[in-house]
Amino acid sequence: QQPVQSPQAVILREGEDAVINCSSSKALYSVHWYRQKHGEAPVFLMILLKGGEQKGHEKISASFNEKKQQSSLYLTASQLSYSGTYFCGTVSGGYQKVTFGIGTKLQVIP
Amino acid sequence: AAGVIQSPRHLIKEKRETATLKCYPIPRHDTVYWYQQGPGQDPQFLISFYEKMQSDKGSIPDRFSAQQFSDYHSELNMSSLELGDSALYFCASSFSRGHEQYFGPGTRLTVT
C-alpha cells in the first residue's frame, strides 16, 4: 500500500524551512527519502531504519516514528537547488520492495 | 565515484516489438532493482535481484522478464510492447539488501 505524503506541493522563498511528512498504514522496516528533478533520476537523500539507524546527507535531517509508521523530512535554510519532487519510499516486510508515495513538489523561489 | 549505468538511454519501439534494457550496478553492489515511472507519477517497483537470484517482485507484467548475470549486471526484457509501456525505466543498485538505493539515469522507452 502506497504511503501518504503531505503536503503535495509547497513553495518556499530561499532561506525558509519546510517539513515533508510520510505515513504508512503498515509496520515499516525502513523509510527512504529521494529528490527527483524533472527528467532526472531520483537522488538518495536519507534512509531511516527500524531501530534508529539512519544514513544520509549532512545537510538533510529526518525523523522516523516506528510506532506511528511516520517519517518527516526537514529542509532548513532552503536553497534554489532544493527544488524538485521529494519522494518517500517505505519498506515493510521484505527487504527490498520500496513503495513510493506520490511525491511532494517543492519549489524554492528567490 | 562510479554510478549506475543504463543503456540505452533512449529507445523507440513499435507495438508488439521487443526491447532489452541493460543495467550495470555500482561496483561491489550485489542488489539490483527495476522501476517504471510514467509521466508525473512516482516510480513503480518492478522486480529486484540479490546475488543473481530474484528477490522481490512488484507490478511487473508477465510480458516482462529480467535476470541478473554473474557480473551482477541486469537486463530487463520486454516483449509484445504496448503503448502503455512508454515510460522511464530506472535501474537502481545497493550494497546488499535493505540499504539505500542509487538510481541510474534511466532509459526512456517510447512505444509507437
PDB file of C-alpha atoms in Angstrom:
ATOM      1  CA  GLN A   1       0.000   0.000   0.000  1.00  0.00           C
ATOM      2  CA  GLN A   2       1.301   3.392  -1.032  1.00  0.00           C
ATOM      3  CA  PRO A   3       2.490   5.728   1.741  1.00  0.00           C
ATOM      4  CA  VAL A   4       0.750   9.070   2.056  1.00  0.00           C
ATOM      5  CA  GLN A   5       2.821  12.206   1.650  1.00  0.00           C
ATOM      6  CA  SER A   6       1.930  15.713   2.688  1.00  0.00           C
ATOM      7  CA  PRO A   7       1.883  18.400   1.557  1.00  0.00           C
ATOM      8  CA  GLN A   8       1.531  17.579  -2.120  1.00  0.00           C
ATOM      9  CA  ALA A   9       3.133  20.859  -3.118  1.00  0.00           C
ATOM     10  CA  VAL A  10       4.905  23.703  -1.396  1.00  0.00           C
ATOM     11  CA  ILE A  11       6.531  26.952  -2.484  1.00  0.00           C
ATOM     12  CA  LEU A  12       9.310  28.413  -0.373  1.00  0.00           C
ATOM     13  CA  ARG A  13      11.435  31.510  -0.535  1.00  0.00           C
ATOM     14  CA  GLU A  14      15.167  30.999  -0.251  1.00  0.00           C
ATOM     15  CA  GLY A  15      16.179  30.579   3.370  1.00  0.00           C
ATOM     16  CA  GLU A  16      12.805  29.299   4.550  1.00  0.00           C
ATOM     17  CA  ASP A  17      12.265  25.916   6.163  1.00  0.00           C
ATOM     18  CA  ALA A  18       9.919  23.095   5.190  1.00  0.00           C
ATOM     19  CA  VAL A  19       8.751  19.768   6.547  1.00  0.00           C
ATOM     20  CA  ILE A  20       7.519  16.918   4.377  1.00  0.00           C
ATOM     21  CA  ASN A  21       5.593  14.118   6.023  1.00  0.00           C
ATOM     22  CA  CYS A  22       5.153  10.483   5.092  1.00  0.00           C
ATOM     23  CA  SER A  23       2.849   7.986   6.743  1.00  0.00           C
ATOM     24  CA  SER A  24       2.034   4.351   6.186  1.00  0.00           C
ATOM     25  CA  SER A  25      -0.684   2.016   7.353  1.00  0.00           C
ATOM     26  CA  LYS A  26       1.819  -0.847   7.537  1.00  0.00           C
ATOM     27  CA  ALA A  27       4.565  -1.608  10.023  1.00  0.00           C
ATOM     28  CA  LEU A  28       7.766  -0.349   8.458  1.00  0.00           C
ATOM     29  CA  TYR A  29      11.258  -1.772   8.221  1.00  0.00           C
ATOM     30  CA  SER A  30      12.721   1.387   6.728  1.00  0.00           C
ATOM     31  CA  VAL A  31      11.904   4.719   5.132  1.00  0.00           C
ATOM     32  CA  HIS A  32      13.820   6.119   2.169  1.00  0.00           C
ATOM     33  CA  TRP A  33      13.821   9.728   1.000  1.00  0.00           C
ATOM     34  CA  TYR A  34      14.721  10.798  -2.541  1.00  0.00           C
ATOM     35  CA  ARG A  35      14.667  14.032  -4.511  1.00  0.00           C
ATOM     36  CA  GLN A  36      13.983  13.996  -8.223  1.00  0.00           C
ATOM     37  CA  LYS A  37      14.355  16.846 -10.655  1.00  0.00           C
ATOM     38  CA  HIS A  38      12.348  16.807 -13.866  1.00  0.00           C
ATOM     39  CA  GLY A  39      13.626  14.205 -16.315  1.00  0.00           C
ATOM     40  CA  GLU A  40      16.401  13.070 -13.986  1.00  0.00           C
ATOM     41  CA  ALA A  41      16.935  10.084 -11.722  1.00  0.00           C
ATOM     42  CA  PRO A  42      15.841  10.122  -8.089  1.00  0.00           C
ATOM     43  CA  VAL A  43      18.761  11.068  -5.853  1.00  0.00           C
ATOM     44  CA  PHE A  44      19.205   9.400  -2.474  1.00  0.00           C
ATOM     45  CA  LEU A  45      18.819  11.744   0.498  1.00  0.00           C
ATOM     46  CA  MET A  46      18.225   9.674   3.603  1.00  0.00           C
ATOM     47  CA  ILE A  47      17.422   6.193   4.840  1.00  0.00           C
ATOM     48  CA  LEU A  48      15.939   5.583   8.271  1.00  0.00           C
ATOM     49  CA  LEU A  49      15.885   2.071   9.628  1.00  0.00           C
ATOM     50  CA  LYS A  50      13.801   0.427  12.289  1.00  0.00           C
ATOM     51  CA  GLY A  51      15.813   0.575  15.461  1.00  0.00           C
ATOM     52  CA  GLY A  52      17.082   4.093  14.981  1.00  0.00           C
ATOM     53  CA  GLU A  53      19.895   3.791  12.469  1.00  0.00           C
ATOM     54  CA  GLN A  54      19.914   6.419   9.787  1.00  0.00           C
ATOM     55  CA  LYS A  55      22.193   7.454   6.999  1.00  0.00           C
ATOM     56  CA  GLY A  56      22.110  10.404   4.686  1.00  0.00           C
ATOM     57  CA  HIS A  57      23.455  13.729   3.635  1.00  0.00           C
ATOM     58  CA  GLU A  58      24.806  16.025   6.307  1.00  0.00           C
ATOM     59  CA  LYS A  59      22.514  18.921   5.467  1.00  0.00           C
ATOM     60  CA  ILE A  60      19.364  16.797   5.482  1.00  0.00           C
ATOM     61  CA  SER A  61      17.615  15.656   8.614  1.00  0.00           C
ATOM     62  CA  ALA A  62      14.684  13.350   9.098  1.00  0.00           C
ATOM     63  CA  SER A  63      12.792  11.510  11.779  1.00  0.00           C
ATOM     64  CA  PHE A  64      11.129   8.104  11.914  1.00  0.00           C
ATOM     65  CA  ASN A  65       8.403   7.255  14.395  1.00  0.00           C
ATOM     66  CA  GLU A  66       8.224   3.468  14.223  1.00  0.00           C
ATOM     67  CA  LYS A  67       5.138   3.191  16.400  1.00  0.00           C
ATOM     68  CA  LYS A  68       3.134   5.580  14.246  1.00  0.00           C
ATOM     69  CA  GLN A  69       4.698   4.439  10.956  1.00  0.00           C
ATOM     70  CA  GLN A  70       5.519   8.030  10.151  1.00  0.00           C
ATOM     71  CA  SER A  71       8.555   9.875   8.892  1.00  0.00           C
ATOM     72  CA  SER A  72       9.302  13.531   8.337  1.00  0.00           C
ATOM     73  CA  LEU A  73      11.970  15.196   6.222  1.00  0.00           C
ATOM     74  CA  TYR A  74      13.251  18.545   7.440  1.00  0.00           C
ATOM     75  CA  LEU A  75      14.636  21.061   4.963  1.00  0.00           C
ATOM     76  CA  THR A  76      16.206  24.073   6.600  1.00  0.00           C
ATOM     77  CA  ALA A  77      17.526  27.287   5.087  1.00  0.00           C
ATOM     78  CA  SER A  78      16.287  26.193   1.678  1.00  0.00           C
ATOM     79  CA  GLN A  79      18.298  26.934  -1.437  1.00  0.00           C
ATOM     80  CA  LEU A  80      17.200  27.166  -5.056  1.00  0.00           C
ATOM     81  CA  SER A  81      18.826  23.784  -5.676  1.00  0.00           C
ATOM     82  CA  TYR A  82      16.361  22.156  -3.256  1.00  0.00           C
ATOM     83  CA  SER A  83      13.602  22.477  -5.844  1.00  0.00           C
ATOM     84  CA  GLY A  84      12.253  19.179  -7.115  1.00  0.00           C
ATOM     85  CA  THR A  85       9.874  16.390  -6.232  1.00  0.00           C
ATOM     86  CA  TYR A  86      10.525  14.641  -2.940  1.00  0.00           C
ATOM     87  CA  PHE A  87       9.514  11.020  -2.651  1.00  0.00           C
ATOM     88  CA  CYS A  88       9.336   8.955   0.453  1.00  0.00           C
ATOM     89  CA  GLY A  89       9.631   5.232  -0.054  1.00  0.00           C
ATOM     90  CA  THR A  90       8.661   2.667   2.510  1.00  0.00           C
ATOM     91  CA  VAL A  91       9.804  -0.895   3.030  1.00  0.00           C
ATOM     92  CA  SER A  92       7.673  -3.259   5.080  1.00  0.00           C
ATOM     93  CA  GLY A  93       8.096  -6.976   5.423  1.00  0.00           C
ATOM     94  CA  GLY A  94      10.501  -7.816   2.618  1.00  0.00           C
ATOM     95  CA  TYR A  95      13.934  -6.308   2.343  1.00  0.00           C
ATOM     96  CA  GLN A  96      13.804  -4.625  -0.941  1.00  0.00           C
ATOM     97  CA  LYS A  97      10.486  -3.597  -2.347  1.00  0.00           C
ATOM     98  CA  VAL A  98      10.313   0.145  -1.908  1.00  0.00           C
ATOM     99  CA  THR A  99       6.846   1.583  -2.346  1.00  0.00           C
ATOM    100  CA  PHE A 100       6.963   5.267  -3.166  1.00  0.00           C
ATOM    101  CA  GLY A 101       4.451   7.933  -2.249  1.00  0.00           C
ATOM    102  CA  ILE A 102       3.064  10.226  -4.937  1.00  0.00           C
ATOM    103  CA  GLY A 103       5.671  12.829  -4.148  1.00  0.00           C
ATOM    104  CA  THR A 104       5.803  16.378  -2.824  1.00  0.00           C
ATOM    105  CA  LYS A 105       6.600  19.089  -5.360  1.00  0.00           C
ATOM    106  CA  LEU A 106       8.807  21.679  -3.737  1.00  0.00           C
ATOM    107  CA  GLN A 107       9.722  24.938  -5.432  1.00  0.00           C
ATOM    108  CA  VAL A 108      12.180  27.395  -3.952  1.00  0.00           C
ATOM    109  CA  ILE A 109      11.991  30.902  -5.330  1.00  0.00           C
ATOM    110  CA  PRO A 110      14.409  33.816  -4.884  1.00  0.00           C
TER     111      PRO A 110
ATOM    112  CA  ALA B   1      32.547   7.999  -7.931  1.00  0.00           C
ATOM    113  CA  ALA B   2      31.146   5.349 -10.215  1.00  0.00           C
ATOM    114  CA  GLY B   3      27.406   5.409 -10.742  1.00  0.00           C
ATOM    115  CA  VAL B   4      24.788   3.049 -12.098  1.00  0.00           C
ATOM    116  CA  ILE B   5      24.973   2.771 -15.871  1.00  0.00           C
ATOM    117  CA  GLN B   6      21.939   2.132 -18.012  1.00  0.00           C
ATOM    118  CA  SER B   7      21.746   1.520 -21.709  1.00  0.00           C
ATOM    119  CA  PRO B   8      20.335   2.565 -23.984  1.00  0.00           C
ATOM    120  CA  ARG B   9      19.299   5.981 -22.702  1.00  0.00           C
ATOM    121  CA  HIS B  10      16.542   6.320 -25.260  1.00  0.00           C
ATOM    122  CA  LEU B  11      14.660   3.642 -27.152  1.00  0.00           C
ATOM    123  CA  ILE B  12      11.854   3.870 -29.666  1.00  0.00           C
ATOM    124  CA  LYS B  13       9.939   0.720 -30.499  1.00  0.00           C
ATOM    125  CA  GLU B  14       6.731  -0.140 -32.272  1.00  0.00           C
ATOM    126  CA  LYS B  15       3.817  -2.003 -30.749  1.00  0.00           C
ATOM    127  CA  ARG B  16       4.344  -5.739 -30.434  1.00  0.00           C
ATOM    128  CA  GLU B  17       8.129  -5.391 -30.689  1.00  0.00           C
ATOM    129  CA  THR B  18      10.593  -6.451 -28.023  1.00  0.00           C
ATOM    130  CA  ALA B  19      13.097  -4.379 -26.066  1.00  0.00           C
ATOM    131  CA  THR B  20      16.041  -5.155 -23.811  1.00  0.00           C
ATOM    132  CA  LEU B  21      17.234  -2.679 -21.233  1.00  0.00           C
ATOM    133  CA  LYS B  22      20.597  -3.110 -19.543  1.00  0.00           C
ATOM    134  CA  CYS B  23      21.803  -2.042 -16.132  1.00  0.00           C
ATOM    135  CA  TYR B  24      25.326  -2.056 -14.729  1.00  0.00           C
ATOM    136  CA  PRO B  25      25.329  -1.545 -10.955  1.00  0.00           C
ATOM    137  CA  ILE B  26      27.850   0.389  -8.934  1.00  0.00           C
ATOM    138  CA  PRO B  27      30.947  -1.807  -8.351  1.00  0.00           C
ATOM    139  CA  ARG B  28      30.554  -4.108  -5.331  1.00  0.00           C
ATOM    140  CA  HIS B  29      26.784  -3.616  -5.254  1.00  0.00           C
ATOM    141  CA  ASP B  30      25.100  -7.010  -5.349  1.00  0.00           C
ATOM    142  CA  THR B  31      21.453  -5.934  -5.457  1.00  0.00           C
ATOM    143  CA  VAL B  32      19.642  -4.508  -8.448  1.00  0.00           C
ATOM    144  CA  TYR B  33      16.134  -3.066  -8.676  1.00  0.00           C
ATOM    145  CA  TRP B  34      13.994  -2.088 -11.647  1.00  0.00           C
ATOM    146  CA  TYR B  35      11.390   0.689 -11.580  1.00  0.00           C
ATOM    147  CA  GLN B  36       8.957   2.081 -14.107  1.00  0.00           C
ATOM    148  CA  GLN B  37       7.951   5.738 -13.954  1.00  0.00           C
ATOM    149  CA  GLY B  38       5.193   7.228 -16.063  1.00  0.00           C
ATOM    150  CA  PRO B  39       4.918  10.994 -16.704  1.00  0.00           C
ATOM    151  CA  GLY B  40       4.135  12.842 -13.483  1.00  0.00           C
ATOM    152  CA  GLN B  41       3.971   9.608 -11.497  1.00  0.00           C
ATOM    153  CA  ASP B  42       6.002   8.013  -8.751  1.00  0.00           C
ATOM    154  CA  PRO B  43       8.430   5.185  -9.566  1.00  0.00           C
ATOM    155  CA  GLN B  44       6.720   1.791  -9.538  1.00  0.00           C
ATOM    156  CA  PHE B  45       8.778  -1.144  -8.347  1.00  0.00           C
ATOM    157  CA  LEU B  46       9.004  -3.942 -10.892  1.00  0.00           C
ATOM    158  CA  ILE B  47      11.496  -6.528  -9.681  1.00  0.00           C
ATOM    159  CA  SER B  48      14.744  -6.929  -7.760  1.00  0.00           C
ATOM    160  CA  PHE B  49      17.680  -9.308  -7.643  1.00  0.00           C
ATOM    161  CA  TYR B  50      20.106 -10.132  -4.876  1.00  0.00           C
ATOM    162  CA  GLU B  51      23.216 -12.149  -5.623  1.00  0.00           C
ATOM    163  CA  LYS B  52      21.848 -13.124  -9.038  1.00  0.00           C
ATOM    164  CA  MET B  53      18.604 -14.518  -7.655  1.00  0.00           C
ATOM    165  CA  GLN B  54      15.214 -12.866  -7.966  1.00  0.00           C
ATOM    166  CA  SER B  55      14.482 -11.413  -4.584  1.00  0.00           C
ATOM    167  CA  ASP B  56      11.256  -9.470  -4.762  1.00  0.00           C
ATOM    168  CA  LYS B  57       8.576  -8.921  -7.357  1.00  0.00           C
ATOM    169  CA  GLY B  58       6.270  -5.981  -7.824  1.00  0.00           C
ATOM    170  CA  SER B  59       3.927  -4.905 -10.559  1.00  0.00           C
ATOM    171  CA  ILE B  60       5.887  -6.442 -13.419  1.00  0.00           C
ATOM    172  CA  PRO B  61       3.729  -7.600 -16.345  1.00  0.00           C
ATOM    173  CA  ASP B  62       4.049 -11.219 -17.451  1.00  0.00           C
ATOM    174  CA  ARG B  63       5.343  -9.900 -20.785  1.00  0.00           C
ATOM    175  CA  PHE B  64       8.443  -8.661 -18.996  1.00  0.00           C
ATOM    176  CA  SER B  65      11.254 -10.760 -17.645  1.00  0.00           C
ATOM    177  CA  ALA B  66      14.556  -9.915 -16.050  1.00  0.00           C
ATOM    178  CA  GLN B  67      17.692 -11.532 -14.774  1.00  0.00           C
ATOM    179  CA  GLN B  68      20.945 -10.706 -13.077  1.00  0.00           C
ATOM    180  CA  PHE B  69      24.124 -12.138 -14.512  1.00  0.00           C
ATOM    181  CA  SER B  70      27.328 -13.429 -12.923  1.00  0.00           C
ATOM    182  CA  ASP B  71      28.956  -9.987 -13.241  1.00  0.00           C
ATOM    183  CA  TYR B  72      25.895  -8.507 -11.443  1.00  0.00           C
ATOM    184  CA  HIS B  73      24.634  -6.579 -14.418  1.00  0.00           C
ATOM    185  CA  SER B  74      20.945  -6.977 -15.094  1.00  0.00           C
ATOM    186  CA  GLU B  75      18.723  -6.984 -18.143  1.00  0.00           C
ATOM    187  CA  LEU B  76      15.024  -6.263 -18.406  1.00  0.00           C
ATOM    188  CA  ASN B  77      13.404  -7.945 -21.380  1.00  0.00           C
ATOM    189  CA  MET B  78      10.101  -6.580 -22.574  1.00  0.00           C
ATOM    190  CA  SER B  79       8.036  -8.354 -25.218  1.00  0.00           C
ATOM    191  CA  SER B  80       4.788  -7.612 -27.058  1.00  0.00           C
ATOM    192  CA  LEU B  81       5.243  -3.947 -26.261  1.00  0.00           C
ATOM    193  CA  GLU B  82       2.135  -1.849 -25.756  1.00  0.00           C
ATOM    194  CA  LEU B  83       1.623   1.906 -25.952  1.00  0.00           C
ATOM    195  CA  GLY B  84       1.181   1.936 -22.182  1.00  0.00           C
ATOM    196  CA  ASP B  85       4.717   0.648 -21.686  1.00  0.00           C
ATOM    197  CA  SER B  86       6.071   4.041 -22.715  1.00  0.00           C
ATOM    198  CA  ALA B  87       7.821   5.328 -19.610  1.00  0.00           C
ATOM    199  CA  LEU B  88      11.128   5.992 -17.928  1.00  0.00           C
ATOM    200  CA  TYR B  89      12.717   2.789 -16.682  1.00  0.00           C
ATOM    201  CA  PHE B  90      15.148   3.179 -13.844  1.00  0.00           C
ATOM    202  CA  CYS B  91      17.577   0.680 -12.510  1.00  0.00           C
ATOM    203  CA  ALA B  92      18.958   1.131  -9.009  1.00  0.00           C
ATOM    204  CA  SER B  93      21.606  -0.735  -7.080  1.00  0.00           C
ATOM    205  CA  SER B  94      22.535  -1.130  -3.442  1.00  0.00           C
ATOM    206  CA  PHE B  95      25.199  -2.756  -1.321  1.00  0.00           C
ATOM    207  CA  SER B  96      23.236  -5.733  -0.086  1.00  0.00           C
ATOM    208  CA  ARG B  97      19.547  -5.806   0.687  1.00  0.00           C
ATOM    209  CA  GLY B  98      17.831  -3.199   2.751  1.00  0.00           C
ATOM    210  CA  HIS B  99      20.366  -0.476   2.100  1.00  0.00           C
ATOM    211  CA  GLU B 100      19.944   2.808   0.288  1.00  0.00           C
ATOM    212  CA  GLN B 101      19.453   2.543  -3.441  1.00  0.00           C
ATOM    213  CA  TYR B 102      21.312   4.537  -6.042  1.00  0.00           C
ATOM    214  CA  PHE B 103      19.464   5.149  -9.272  1.00  0.00           C
ATOM    215  CA  GLY B 104      20.817   5.119 -12.780  1.00  0.00           C
ATOM    216  CA  PRO B 105      19.955   7.868 -15.296  1.00  0.00           C
ATOM    217  CA  GLY B 106      17.095   5.827 -16.735  1.00  0.00           C
ATOM    218  CA  THR B 107      16.052   4.556 -20.142  1.00  0.00           C
ATOM    219  CA  ARG B 108      13.264   6.464 -21.818  1.00  0.00           C
ATOM    220  CA  LEU B 109      11.182   3.968 -23.773  1.00  0.00           C
ATOM    221  CA  THR B 110       8.716   5.234 -26.335  1.00  0.00           C
ATOM    222  CA  VAL B 111       6.334   2.762 -27.941  1.00  0.00           C
ATOM    223  CA  THR B 112       4.637   3.987 -31.116  1.00  0.00           C
TER     224      THR B 112
END
